[in-house]
Structure formats: structure tokens, C-alpha cells
Coordinates of C-alpha atoms in Angstrom, one line a residue:
X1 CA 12.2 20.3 -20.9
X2 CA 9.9 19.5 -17.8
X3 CA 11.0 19.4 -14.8
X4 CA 10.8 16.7 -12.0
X5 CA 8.8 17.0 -9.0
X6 CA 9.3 15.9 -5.6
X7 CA 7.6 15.8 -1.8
X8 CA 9.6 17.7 0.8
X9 CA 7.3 18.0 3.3
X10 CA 3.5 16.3 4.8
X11 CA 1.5 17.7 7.3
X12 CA -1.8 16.2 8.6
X13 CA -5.0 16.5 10.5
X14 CA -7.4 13.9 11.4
X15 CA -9.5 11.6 13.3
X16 CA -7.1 9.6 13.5
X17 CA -3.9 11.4 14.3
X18 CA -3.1 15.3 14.5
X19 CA 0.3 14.6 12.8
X20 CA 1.9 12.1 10.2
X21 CA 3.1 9.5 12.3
X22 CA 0.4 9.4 14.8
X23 CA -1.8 9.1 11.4
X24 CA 0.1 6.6 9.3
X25 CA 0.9 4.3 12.6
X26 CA -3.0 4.1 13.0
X27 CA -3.7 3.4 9.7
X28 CA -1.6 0.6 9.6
X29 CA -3.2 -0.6 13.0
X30 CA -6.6 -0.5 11.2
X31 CA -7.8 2.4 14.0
X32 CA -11.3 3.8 13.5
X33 CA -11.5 7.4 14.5
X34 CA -15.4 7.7 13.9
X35 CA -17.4 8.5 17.2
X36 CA -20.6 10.2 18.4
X37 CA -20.2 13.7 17.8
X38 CA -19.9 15.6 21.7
X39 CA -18.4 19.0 20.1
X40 CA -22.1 20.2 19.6
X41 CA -25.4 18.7 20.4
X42 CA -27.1 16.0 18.0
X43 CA -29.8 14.8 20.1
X44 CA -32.2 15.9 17.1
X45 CA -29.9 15.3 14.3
X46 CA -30.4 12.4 11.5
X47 CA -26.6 11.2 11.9
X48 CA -25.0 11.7 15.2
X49 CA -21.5 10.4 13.9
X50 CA -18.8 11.9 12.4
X51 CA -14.6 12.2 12.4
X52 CA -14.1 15.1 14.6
X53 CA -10.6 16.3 15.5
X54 CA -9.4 16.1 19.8
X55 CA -6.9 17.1 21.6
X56 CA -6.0 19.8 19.2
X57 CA -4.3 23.0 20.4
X58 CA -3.6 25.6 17.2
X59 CA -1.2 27.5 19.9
X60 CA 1.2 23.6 19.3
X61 CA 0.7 24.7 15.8
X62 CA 2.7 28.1 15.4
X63 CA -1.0 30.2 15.6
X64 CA -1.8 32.7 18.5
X65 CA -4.5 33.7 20.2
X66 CA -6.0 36.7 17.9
X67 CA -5.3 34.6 14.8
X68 CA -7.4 31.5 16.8
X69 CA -10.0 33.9 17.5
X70 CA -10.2 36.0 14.4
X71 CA -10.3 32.2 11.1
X72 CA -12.6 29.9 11.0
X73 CA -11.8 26.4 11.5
X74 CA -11.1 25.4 7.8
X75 CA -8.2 28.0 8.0
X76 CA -6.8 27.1 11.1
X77 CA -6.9 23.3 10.6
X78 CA -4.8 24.1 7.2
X79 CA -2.6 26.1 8.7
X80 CA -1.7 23.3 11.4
X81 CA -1.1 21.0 8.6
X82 CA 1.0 24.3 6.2
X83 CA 3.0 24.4 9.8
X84 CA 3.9 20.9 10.4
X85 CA 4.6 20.3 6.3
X86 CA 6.8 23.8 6.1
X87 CA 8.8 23.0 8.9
X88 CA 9.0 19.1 8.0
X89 CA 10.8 20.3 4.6
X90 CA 12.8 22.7 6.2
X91 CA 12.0 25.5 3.4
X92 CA 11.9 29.3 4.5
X93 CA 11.4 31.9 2.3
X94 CA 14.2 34.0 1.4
X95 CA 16.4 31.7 2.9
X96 CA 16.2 28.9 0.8
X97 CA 14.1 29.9 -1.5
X98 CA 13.2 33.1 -3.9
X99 CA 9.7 34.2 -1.9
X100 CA 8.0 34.4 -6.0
X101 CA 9.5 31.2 -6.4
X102 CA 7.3 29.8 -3.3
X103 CA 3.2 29.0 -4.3
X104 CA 0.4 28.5 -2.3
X105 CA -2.2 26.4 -3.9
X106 CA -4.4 25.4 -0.8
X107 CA -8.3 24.7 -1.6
X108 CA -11.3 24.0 0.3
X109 CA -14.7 22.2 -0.6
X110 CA -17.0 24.6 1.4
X111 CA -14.8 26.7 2.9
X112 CA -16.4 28.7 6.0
X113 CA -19.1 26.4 6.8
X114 CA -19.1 27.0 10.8
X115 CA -19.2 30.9 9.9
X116 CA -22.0 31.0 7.7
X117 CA -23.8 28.8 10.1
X118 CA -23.3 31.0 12.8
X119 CA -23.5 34.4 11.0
X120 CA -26.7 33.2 9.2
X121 CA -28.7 32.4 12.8
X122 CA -27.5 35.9 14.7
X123 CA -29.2 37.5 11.2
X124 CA -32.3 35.1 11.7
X125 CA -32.2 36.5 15.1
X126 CA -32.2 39.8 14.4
X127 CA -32.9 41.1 10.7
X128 CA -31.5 44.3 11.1
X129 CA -28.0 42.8 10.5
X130 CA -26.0 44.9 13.2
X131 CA -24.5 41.8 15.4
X132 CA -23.0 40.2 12.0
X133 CA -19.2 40.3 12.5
X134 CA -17.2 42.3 10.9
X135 CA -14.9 38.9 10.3
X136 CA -18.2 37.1 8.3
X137 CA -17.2 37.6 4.8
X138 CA -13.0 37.5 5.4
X139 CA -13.7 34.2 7.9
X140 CA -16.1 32.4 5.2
X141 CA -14.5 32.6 1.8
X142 CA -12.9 29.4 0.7
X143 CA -10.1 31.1 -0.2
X144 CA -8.9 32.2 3.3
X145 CA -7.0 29.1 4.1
X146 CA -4.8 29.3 1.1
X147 CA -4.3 33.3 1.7
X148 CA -3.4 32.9 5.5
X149 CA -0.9 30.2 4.7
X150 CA 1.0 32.3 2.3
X151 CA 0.7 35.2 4.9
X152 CA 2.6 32.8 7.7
X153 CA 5.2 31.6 5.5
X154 CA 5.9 34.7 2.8
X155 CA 4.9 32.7 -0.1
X156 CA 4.7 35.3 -3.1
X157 CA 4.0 33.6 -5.8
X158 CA 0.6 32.0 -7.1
X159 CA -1.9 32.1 -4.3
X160 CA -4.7 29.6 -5.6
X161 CA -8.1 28.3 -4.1
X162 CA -9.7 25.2 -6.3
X163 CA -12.9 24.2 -4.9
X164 CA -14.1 20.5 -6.9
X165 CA -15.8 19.5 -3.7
X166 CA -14.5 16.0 -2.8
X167 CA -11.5 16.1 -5.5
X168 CA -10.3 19.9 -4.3
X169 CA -6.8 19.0 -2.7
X170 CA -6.1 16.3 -5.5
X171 CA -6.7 18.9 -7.9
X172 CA -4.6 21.4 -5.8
X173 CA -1.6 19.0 -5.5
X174 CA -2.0 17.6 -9.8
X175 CA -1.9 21.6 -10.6
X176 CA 0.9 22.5 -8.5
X177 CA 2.6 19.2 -9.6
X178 CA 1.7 21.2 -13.5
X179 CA 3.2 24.7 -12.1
X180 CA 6.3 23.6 -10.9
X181 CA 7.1 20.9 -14.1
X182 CA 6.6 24.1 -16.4
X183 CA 8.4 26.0 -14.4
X184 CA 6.3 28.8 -13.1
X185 CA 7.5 27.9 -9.6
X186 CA 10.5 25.9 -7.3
X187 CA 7.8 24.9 -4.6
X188 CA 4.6 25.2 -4.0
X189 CA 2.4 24.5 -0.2
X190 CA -0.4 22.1 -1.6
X191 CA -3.5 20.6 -0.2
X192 CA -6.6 21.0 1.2
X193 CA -9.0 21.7 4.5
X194 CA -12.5 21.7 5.4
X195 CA -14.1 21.8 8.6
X196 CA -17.8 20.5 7.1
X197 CA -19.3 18.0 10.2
X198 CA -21.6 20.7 11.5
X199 CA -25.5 20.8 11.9
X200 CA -25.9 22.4 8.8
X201 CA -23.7 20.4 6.8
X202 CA -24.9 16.8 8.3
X203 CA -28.5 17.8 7.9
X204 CA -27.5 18.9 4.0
X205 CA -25.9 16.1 3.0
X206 CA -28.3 13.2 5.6
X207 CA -30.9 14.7 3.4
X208 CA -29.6 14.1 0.3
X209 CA -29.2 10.7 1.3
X210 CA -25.6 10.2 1.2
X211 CA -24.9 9.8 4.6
X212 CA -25.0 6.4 6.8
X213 CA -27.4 6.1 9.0
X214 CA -25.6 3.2 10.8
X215 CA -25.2 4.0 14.5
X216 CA -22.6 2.1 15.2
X217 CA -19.7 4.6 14.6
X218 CA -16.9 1.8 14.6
X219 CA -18.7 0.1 12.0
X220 CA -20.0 3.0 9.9
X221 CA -17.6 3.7 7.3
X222 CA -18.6 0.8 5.0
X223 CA -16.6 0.8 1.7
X224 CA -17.0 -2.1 -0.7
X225 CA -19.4 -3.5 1.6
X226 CA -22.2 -5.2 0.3
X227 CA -24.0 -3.3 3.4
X228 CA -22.7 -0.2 3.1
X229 CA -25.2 3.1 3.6
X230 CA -23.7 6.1 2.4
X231 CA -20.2 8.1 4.0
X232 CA -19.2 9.1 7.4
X233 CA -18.6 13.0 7.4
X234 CA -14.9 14.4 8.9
X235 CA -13.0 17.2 9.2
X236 CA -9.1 17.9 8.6
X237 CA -6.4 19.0 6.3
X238 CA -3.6 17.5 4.5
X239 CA -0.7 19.5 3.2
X240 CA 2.2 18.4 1.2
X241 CA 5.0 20.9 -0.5
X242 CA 6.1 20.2 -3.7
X243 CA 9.3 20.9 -5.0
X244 CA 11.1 20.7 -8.0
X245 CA 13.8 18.0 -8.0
X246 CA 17.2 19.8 -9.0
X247 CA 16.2 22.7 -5.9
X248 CA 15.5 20.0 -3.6
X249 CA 18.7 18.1 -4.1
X250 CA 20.5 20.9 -4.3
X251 CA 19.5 22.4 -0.5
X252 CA 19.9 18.4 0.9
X253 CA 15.9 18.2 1.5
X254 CA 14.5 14.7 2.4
X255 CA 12.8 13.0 -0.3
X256 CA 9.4 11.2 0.3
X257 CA 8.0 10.4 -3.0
X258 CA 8.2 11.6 -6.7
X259 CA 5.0 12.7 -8.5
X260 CA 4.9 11.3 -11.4
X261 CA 1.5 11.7 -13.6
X262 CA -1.9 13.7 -12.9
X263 CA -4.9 12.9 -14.6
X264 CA -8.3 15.1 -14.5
X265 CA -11.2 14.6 -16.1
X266 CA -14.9 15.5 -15.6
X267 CA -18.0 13.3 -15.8
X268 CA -20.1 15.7 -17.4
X269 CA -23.1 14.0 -16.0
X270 CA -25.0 14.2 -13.1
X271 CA -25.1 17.0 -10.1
X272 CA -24.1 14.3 -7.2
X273 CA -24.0 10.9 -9.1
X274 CA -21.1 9.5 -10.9
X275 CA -21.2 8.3 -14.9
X276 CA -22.6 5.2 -14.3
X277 CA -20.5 3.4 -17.1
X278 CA -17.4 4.6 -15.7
X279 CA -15.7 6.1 -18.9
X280 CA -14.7 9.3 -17.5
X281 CA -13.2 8.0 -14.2
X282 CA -11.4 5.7 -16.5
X283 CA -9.7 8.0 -18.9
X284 CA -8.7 10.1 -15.5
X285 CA -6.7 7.3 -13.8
X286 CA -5.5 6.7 -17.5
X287 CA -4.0 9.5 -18.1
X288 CA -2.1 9.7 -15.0
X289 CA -1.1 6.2 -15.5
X290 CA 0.2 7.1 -19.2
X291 CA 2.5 10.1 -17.2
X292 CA 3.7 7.9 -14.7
X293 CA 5.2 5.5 -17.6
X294 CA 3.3 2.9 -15.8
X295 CA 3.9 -0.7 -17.1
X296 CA 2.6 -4.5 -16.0
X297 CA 6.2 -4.9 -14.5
X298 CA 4.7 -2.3 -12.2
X299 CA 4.1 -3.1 -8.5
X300 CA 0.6 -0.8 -7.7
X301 CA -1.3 0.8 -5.0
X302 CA -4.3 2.4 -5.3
X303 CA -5.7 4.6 -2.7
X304 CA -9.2 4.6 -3.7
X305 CA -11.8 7.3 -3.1
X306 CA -14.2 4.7 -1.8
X307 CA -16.8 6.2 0.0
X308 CA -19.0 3.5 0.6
X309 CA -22.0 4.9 -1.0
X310 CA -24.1 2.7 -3.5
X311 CA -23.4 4.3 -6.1
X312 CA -19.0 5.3 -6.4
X313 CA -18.0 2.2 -5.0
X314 CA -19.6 -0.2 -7.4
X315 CA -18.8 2.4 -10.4
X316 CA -14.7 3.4 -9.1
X317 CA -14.5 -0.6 -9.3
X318 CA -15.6 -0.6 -13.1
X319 CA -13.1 2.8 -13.8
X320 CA -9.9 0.9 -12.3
X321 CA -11.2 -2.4 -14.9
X322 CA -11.7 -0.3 -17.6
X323 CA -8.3 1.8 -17.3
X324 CA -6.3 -1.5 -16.3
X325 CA -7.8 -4.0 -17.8
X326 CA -6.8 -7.4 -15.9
X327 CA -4.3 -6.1 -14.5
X328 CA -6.8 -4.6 -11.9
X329 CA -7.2 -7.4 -10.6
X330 CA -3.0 -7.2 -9.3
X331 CA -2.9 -4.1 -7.6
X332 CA -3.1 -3.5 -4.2
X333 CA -6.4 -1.3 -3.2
X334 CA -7.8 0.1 0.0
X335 CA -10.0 3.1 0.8
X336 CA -8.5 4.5 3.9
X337 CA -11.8 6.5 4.7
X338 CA -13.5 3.6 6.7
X339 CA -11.1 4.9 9.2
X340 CA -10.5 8.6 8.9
X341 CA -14.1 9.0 7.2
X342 CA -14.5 11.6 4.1
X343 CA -12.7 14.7 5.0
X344 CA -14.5 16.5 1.7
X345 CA -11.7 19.3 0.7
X346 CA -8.8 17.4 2.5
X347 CA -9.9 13.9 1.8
X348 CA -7.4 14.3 -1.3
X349 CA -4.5 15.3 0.5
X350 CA -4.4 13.2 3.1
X351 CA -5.1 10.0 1.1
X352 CA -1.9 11.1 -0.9
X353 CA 0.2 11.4 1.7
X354 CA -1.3 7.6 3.0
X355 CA -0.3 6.2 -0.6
X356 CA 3.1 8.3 -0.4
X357 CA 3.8 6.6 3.2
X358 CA 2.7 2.9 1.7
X359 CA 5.0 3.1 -1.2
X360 CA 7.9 4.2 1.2
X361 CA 7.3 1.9 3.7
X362 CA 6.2 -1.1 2.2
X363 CA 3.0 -1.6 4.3
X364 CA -0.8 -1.7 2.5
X365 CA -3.0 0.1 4.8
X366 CA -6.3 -1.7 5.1
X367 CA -10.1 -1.6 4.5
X368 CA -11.8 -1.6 8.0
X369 CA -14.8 -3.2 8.3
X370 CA -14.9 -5.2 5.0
X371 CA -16.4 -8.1 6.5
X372 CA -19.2 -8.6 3.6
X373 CA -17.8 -7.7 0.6
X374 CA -20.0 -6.3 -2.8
X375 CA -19.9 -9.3 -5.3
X376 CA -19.6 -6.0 -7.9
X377 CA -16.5 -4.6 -5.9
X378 CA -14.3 -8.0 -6.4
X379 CA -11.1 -6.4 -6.6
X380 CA -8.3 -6.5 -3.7
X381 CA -9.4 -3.8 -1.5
X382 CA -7.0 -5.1 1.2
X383 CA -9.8 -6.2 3.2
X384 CA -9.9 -5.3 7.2
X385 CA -5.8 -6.1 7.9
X386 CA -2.7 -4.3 6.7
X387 CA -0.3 -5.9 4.6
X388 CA 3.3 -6.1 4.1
X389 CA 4.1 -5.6 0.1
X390 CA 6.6 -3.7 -2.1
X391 CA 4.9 -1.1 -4.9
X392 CA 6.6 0.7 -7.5
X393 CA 3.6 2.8 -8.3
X394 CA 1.0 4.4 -6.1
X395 CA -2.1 6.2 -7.3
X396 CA -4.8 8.3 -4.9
X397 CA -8.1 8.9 -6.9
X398 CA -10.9 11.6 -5.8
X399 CA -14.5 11.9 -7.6
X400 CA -16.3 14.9 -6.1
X401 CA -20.0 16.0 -6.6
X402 CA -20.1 17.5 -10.1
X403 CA -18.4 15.5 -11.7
X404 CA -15.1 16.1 -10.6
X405 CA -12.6 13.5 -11.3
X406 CA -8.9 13.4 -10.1
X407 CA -6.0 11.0 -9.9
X408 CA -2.4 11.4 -9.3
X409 CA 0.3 9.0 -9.3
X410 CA 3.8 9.0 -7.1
X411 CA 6.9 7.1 -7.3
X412 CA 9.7 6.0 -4.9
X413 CA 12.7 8.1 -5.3

């Protein structure tokens, strides 16, 4: 018999808040966290904007000063987020709960990005490869994160990095969410982390053309807009533990949401461009609407992936028609990301725990800056002010370059 899963425990990095309340309070203000990027200099860069994290001290975070020194920032932003969620669910292994009964499934879209960067220019400098750290290869792999996390907190069991670029934490979280229903574990630390607004990153991706080039940084972030350009790049992690119901109830853990359904699908398509009729995004959010039991007496909110590039916004519209028919046109919708930008890796996880927060609350968090909206994105994307409105049913959708497709879906418990 599958088991039930619940969410014990959120922890977040951002723009727009370095923990949950500070987050979800600012997106329900409507709070744009894009600026000009000071943390390094951009005077010859394309895009000069991004979602950068302040006034962040890993020391507040459970991390000392070798550990700061030694990870790269992908691993130590996760493990600010694995160090607010842990203690927010109050798990500790061997306490509480059997150590190989505790998962870490923890992935990253790039992984190491600063590192390389670095790394990669002493080489340039010097060809003989003798100043190269020691630290290069352990700092860089994209698995580091997930391994350091299970380190801190003595999880034994599964140690798992998925890397699906802009879907990775929503395909960590719908796996986990498999793990734990089968059985193969009582809780699992799930998310993602990325640290990818560098100069080699926003120079990779400005060139491919899927960055804005709006410099305006409060009015960058553009999706659904008829005048959107392309996404705002941003850093962070999202974390969420997952637990299986009976264990949960039976240690008197707080309950934030039930998952109920995880759909994951892949566009088989196109490098960097989405299936332009949709199909594939469709069946995705399908399936996890089929697992969640969702029916029309269903109250919904869909955190959308909503980059504001040409290209997904125009098609994510045409997936929710095609998987919901009319009833598209009744649920609630808002892409979060004109506020927080696209946190790659992360991006996932947090947007969950914002759909998680809006089912428990009551409270549709907006779409900033939706002042001209696509005639071909005509749905409700909550347009520029938060509402108040009761949902049964929330769903958080991720499409990542190659085709990646995720959706998961959560219920009030």
C-alpha cells in the first residue's frame, strides 16, 4: 500500500528573503529583489542585473569558518536552507529517526559555477597547473551540496544529485515524494541550490539570448508580458523534508502541506526551446493532476514556471489549456519569478514552498510588473497585486533546458 507524504520542514534563500517568513511576507507584498549586481564588477557585461543574496552570514547558518572557506557557494547556500528546514521540522538523526531511514536528495543545475570560473582563469594564467586548488574538483561537482548536507545532519540513506537544469529541485522533491510512498525511506532533505549569476554564467546565457536586456532591474522580470525580453538570473536554495505521514504524526511534527501527485515528462525536442505545441508539458501537469485525484470541485493554484521569455510563457499557457481544458481558465496562476528572478537549480524548490505557503494561508502571491499583458497568455496570472482566495489544490511546474518537464501537486492537511 503507498504511503502518504507530508512537509515537515522549509528552508529558503533568496533575493527576496534569507528565510521563509522574510520570503513569503515579501511575496505577498509584491517586493522585487532584482538589482544591479555590486558583488563583482559588470561595467563590461551584456546584463548588469541579477537576484543576488545580502546580508547573508553562513556562521547564522550552523557553518564555520573552514567549512565557509573550503564549499563553494552552491553548497553553502543549500546547506543554509538544509539548516533552517532540519531544524524547522525538528528531525535529528538517531533521535527521532533511524539515520538509513533519513535521504538526501539535494540537486543542482550547474553546480560549482564560481569554482570553475575561478580555477579555469589561475590555469589560463599559468599553464603549468600548480596554483589549481587542491579543493577544485571536491568544490565543483554538483553533487557536493547534497553530500555536505547528509554529512551535517547524519543522513545515511540515499544520497542523490539530479541535475535537469531549471526542473532539478522539482524533480528532487517528485522523487523523494516516489522514495518515501514506496517505502525506501521515512524522510528525505529535498531541494535544490545554485549559485549561477556570475560573469561566466551571465555572459553564457546573455549570449544565447535568453536573458533581458531591460535595465531597469525593478521592471525586468517580465512574465506574461507582452514586453517581456528573456529571464532575470538569481541565486538561492530551497529545501523542504519530506516525510511520511504515519512517522510524522506519530513524533507530533507540524504539518505544512501533503504532496499529493508528481508528474515528469520530457519534451524530447529541442536543446533550449520548449515543444512548441505543448503536448509534453501537458501530459506532465496531467499526470500529477490524475495523482492528486484532482476534480472541477477543486479550488487551484498554479505556481507557474513563467520565465518571461518568448518562447515558455506563450507555450506553459497552451500546456495548462490543454491538461485542463476550460477549467484553466478558474485557477489561480502567478509566476513568482518576476520577484525572486530564475534561481535555475532552486527555482523548483522555492516556488514549492511559495505554492505550499498560498494553500495554507489563503493568500495568491502576485505577478509583478504585469502591466501589458500577452493577448496569448490570457489566463489569470494574478496580475501585479496579491489576492485573498481559498485553494484546495496547488501545483508548482518547472521546464528546464532539455526538455525537462516537472510538476508536483500539494494538498492542505
Amino acid at each position: 500500500m503507498d504511503k502518504r507524504v507530508v512537509v515537515t520542514g522549509l528552508g529558503v534563500l533568496s533575493c527576496i528573503g534569507n528565510d521563509v517568513e522574510t520570503f513569503w511576507k515579501n511575496l505577498t507584498d509584491g517586493v522585487c529583489g532584482i538589482d544591479y549586481i555590486t558583488d563583482f564588477p559588470v561595467e563590461k557585461l551584456a546584463v548588469k542585473i541579477g537576484g543576488m543574496i545580502h546580508d547573508f552570514n553562513p556562521e547564522d547558518y550552523g557553518m564555520d569558518r573552514p567549512f565557509i572557506r573550503k564549499w563553494d557557494l552552491f553548497t553553502i547556500y543549500g546547506m543554509a536552507s538544509a539548516w533552517q528546514a532540519m531544524n524547522d521540522s525538528g528531525l535529528v538523526s538517531g533521535e527521532n529517526i533511524d539515520p538509513f531511514r533519513l535521504a538526501t536528495y539535494v540537486g543542482s543545475g550547474i553546480g560549482g559555477f564560481n569554482t570553475i570560473e575561478r580555477e579555469v582563469l589561475k590555469m589560463a594564467d599559468d599553464p603549468s597547473g600548480q596554483w589549481v586548488s587542491p579543493m577544485f574538483v571536491p568544490a565543483m561537482i554538483s553533487d557536493m551540496a547534497a553530500g555536505q548536507i547528509a554529512i551535517k545532519f547524519g543522513a545515511k540513506g540515499s544520497c542523490i544529485d539530479i541535475v535537469t537544469a531549471c526542473a532539478t529541485s522539482t524533480h528532487s522533491i517528485g522523487e523523494a515524494y516516489r522514495a518515501i510512498r514506496h517505502g525506501y525511506a521515512d524522510a528525505i532533505i529535498a531541494g535544490g541550490a545554485d549559485n549561477c549569476t556570475i560573469p561566466i554564467g551571465i555572459s553564457g546565457f546573455a549570449n544565447a539570448k535568453a536573458l533581458t536586456r531591460e535595465n531597469d532591474p525593478k521592471h525586468a522580470s517580465l512574465p506574461f508580458n507582452l514586453n517581456r525580453g528573456g529571464f532575470v538570473m538569481a541565486n538561492g536554495s530551497g529545501i523542504l523534508i519530506l516525510e511520511e505521514y504515519e512517522h510524522a504524526k506519530a513524533r507530533g511534527a507540524k504539518i505544512y502541506a501533503e504532496i499529493v501527485g508528481y508528474g515528469s515528462t520530457c519534451d524530447a525536442y529541442h536543446a533550449t526551446a520548449p515543444r512548441p505545441d505543448a503536448t509534453t508539458q501537458a501530459e506532465c501537469i496531467g499526470i500529477a493532476l490524475k495523482e492528486a485525484g484532482f476534480t472541477e470541485s477543486d479550488s487551484v493554484y498554479i505556481n507557474a514556471h513563467g520565465t518571461g521569455t518568448r518562447l515558455n510563457d506563450t507555450t506553459e499557457t497552451q500546456a495548462y489549456k490543454l491538461a485542463l481544458g476550460d477549467f484553466a481558465y478558474k485557477c489561480h496562476i502567478s509566476s513568482t519569478k518576476s520577484m525572486h528572478g530564475h534561481m535555475f537549480g532552486a527555482a523548483g524548490a522555492v516556488e514549492s514552498i511559495a505554492t505550499i505557503f498560498a494553500l495554507r494561508e489563503g493568500i495568491i502571491p502576485p505577478t509583478i510588473n504585469l502591466d501589458t499583458p500577452d493577448p496569448e497568455c490570457d489566463l489569470d496570472y494574478t496580475p501585479n497585486n496579491a489576492i485573498k482566495a481559498e485553494v484546495s489544490l496547488g501545483l508548482c511546474t518547472s521546464f528546464g533546458f532539455g526538455g525537462h518537464n516537472a510538476c508536483l501537486a500539494f494538498r492542505k492537511i
